[in-house]
Coordinates of C-alpha atoms in Angstrom, one line a residue:
M1 CA -333.6 -77.4 83.2
G2 CA -336.2 -76.9 86.0
K3 CA -336.1 -74.0 88.3
E4 CA -333.2 -72.2 86.7
L5 CA -335.1 -72.0 83.4
G6 CA -338.2 -70.9 85.2
D7 CA -336.3 -68.1 87.0
R8 CA -334.8 -66.9 83.7
I9 CA -338.3 -66.8 82.1
A10 CA -339.7 -64.9 85.0
D11 CA -336.8 -62.4 84.9
R12 CA -337.4 -61.8 81.2
L13 CA -341.1 -61.4 81.7
K14 CA -340.4 -58.7 84.3
F15 CA -337.9 -57.1 82.0
A16 CA -340.4 -57.1 79.1
G17 CA -343.2 -55.9 81.3
I18 CA -345.6 -58.7 80.3
Q19 CA -347.5 -61.3 82.3
Q20 CA -347.1 -65.1 81.8
K21 CA -350.6 -65.3 80.4
E22 CA -349.7 -62.9 77.6
L23 CA -346.5 -64.9 76.8
A24 CA -348.5 -68.1 76.8
E25 CA -351.0 -66.6 74.3
K26 CA -348.1 -65.3 72.1
I27 CA -346.5 -68.7 71.8
G28 CA -349.7 -70.7 71.6
I29 CA -349.7 -72.6 74.9
T30 CA -352.0 -72.6 77.9
E31 CA -351.4 -70.4 80.9
S32 CA -351.2 -73.5 83.1
A33 CA -348.4 -75.0 81.0
M34 CA -346.5 -71.7 81.2
S35 CA -347.0 -71.7 85.0
R36 CA -345.5 -75.2 85.2
Y37 CA -342.5 -74.2 83.1
I38 CA -341.9 -71.2 85.4
S39 CA -342.3 -73.2 88.6
G40 CA -340.0 -75.9 87.3
E41 CA -342.6 -78.6 87.4
R42 CA -342.3 -79.3 83.7
D43 CA -339.6 -78.8 81.1
P44 CA -340.7 -77.3 77.8
K45 CA -339.9 -78.9 74.4
P46 CA -337.2 -77.2 72.4
N47 CA -339.6 -75.5 70.0
I48 CA -341.4 -74.0 73.0
I49 CA -338.1 -72.7 74.4
A50 CA -337.3 -71.2 71.0
N51 CA -340.7 -69.5 70.8
M52 CA -340.3 -68.1 74.3
A53 CA -336.9 -66.8 73.5
T54 CA -338.2 -65.0 70.5
A55 CA -341.2 -63.5 72.3
L56 CA -339.0 -62.4 75.2
H57 CA -336.3 -60.9 72.9
T58 CA -333.5 -63.2 74.1
T59 CA -331.9 -66.5 73.1
S60 CA -332.7 -70.1 73.9
D61 CA -329.1 -70.4 75.2
Y62 CA -329.8 -67.6 77.7
L63 CA -333.1 -69.2 78.9
L64 CA -331.3 -72.6 79.3
G65 CA -328.4 -71.0 81.2
I66 CA -325.8 -71.8 78.5
E67 CA -324.9 -68.1 78.2
N68 CA -325.1 -64.9 80.1
E69 CA -326.6 -61.7 78.7
E70 CA -323.1 -60.3 78.0
F71 CA -322.6 -58.5 74.7
C72 CA -321.7 -60.6 71.8
H73 CA -322.0 -59.1 68.2
S74 CA -323.3 -62.3 66.6
K75 CA -326.0 -62.8 69.3
V76 CA -327.2 -59.2 69.0
K77 CA -327.2 -59.6 65.2
R78 CA -329.2 -62.8 65.5
M79 CA -331.7 -61.3 67.9
I80 CA -332.3 -58.3 65.6
A81 CA -332.8 -60.5 62.6
R82 CA -335.2 -62.7 64.6
N83 CA -337.3 -59.8 65.8
A84 CA -337.0 -57.2 63.0
S85 CA -340.4 -58.1 61.5
A86 CA -342.1 -57.3 64.8
M87 CA -340.4 -54.0 65.2
T88 CA -342.2 -50.7 64.4
H89 CA -340.7 -48.2 62.1
E90 CA -340.0 -46.0 65.1
E91 CA -338.2 -48.9 66.9
K92 CA -336.1 -49.5 63.8
M93 CA -335.1 -45.9 63.6
E94 CA -334.2 -45.8 67.3
L95 CA -332.0 -48.8 66.7
V96 CA -330.3 -47.1 63.7
D97 CA -329.8 -44.0 65.8
A98 CA -328.3 -46.0 68.7
L99 CA -325.9 -47.8 66.3
F100 CA -324.6 -44.6 64.7
K101 CA -324.7 -42.2 67.6
E102 CA -321.5 -40.6 68.6
D103 CA -320.4 -41.4 72.2

């Protein structure tokens, strides 16, 4: 895993606009552990990777470098299902609007 995983976590942190300390708090680990994962010094356990993926609105496969962020219906569906409970009503309505908007 190492550095590639850390780079992908860092990229998703930037994309989400959050700091590593905030991510660490969200998934219940220390900031120093998160720092070691991002630097590639340590490899997180699978459950930590899954929690990071959920918090960063992506998949474990993406963080591990197994897949790219290319569109895939089943992945999008899985991500929505995984994150729906954390979405506000307004976010859900934006999603519905985006899905049914005429191009």
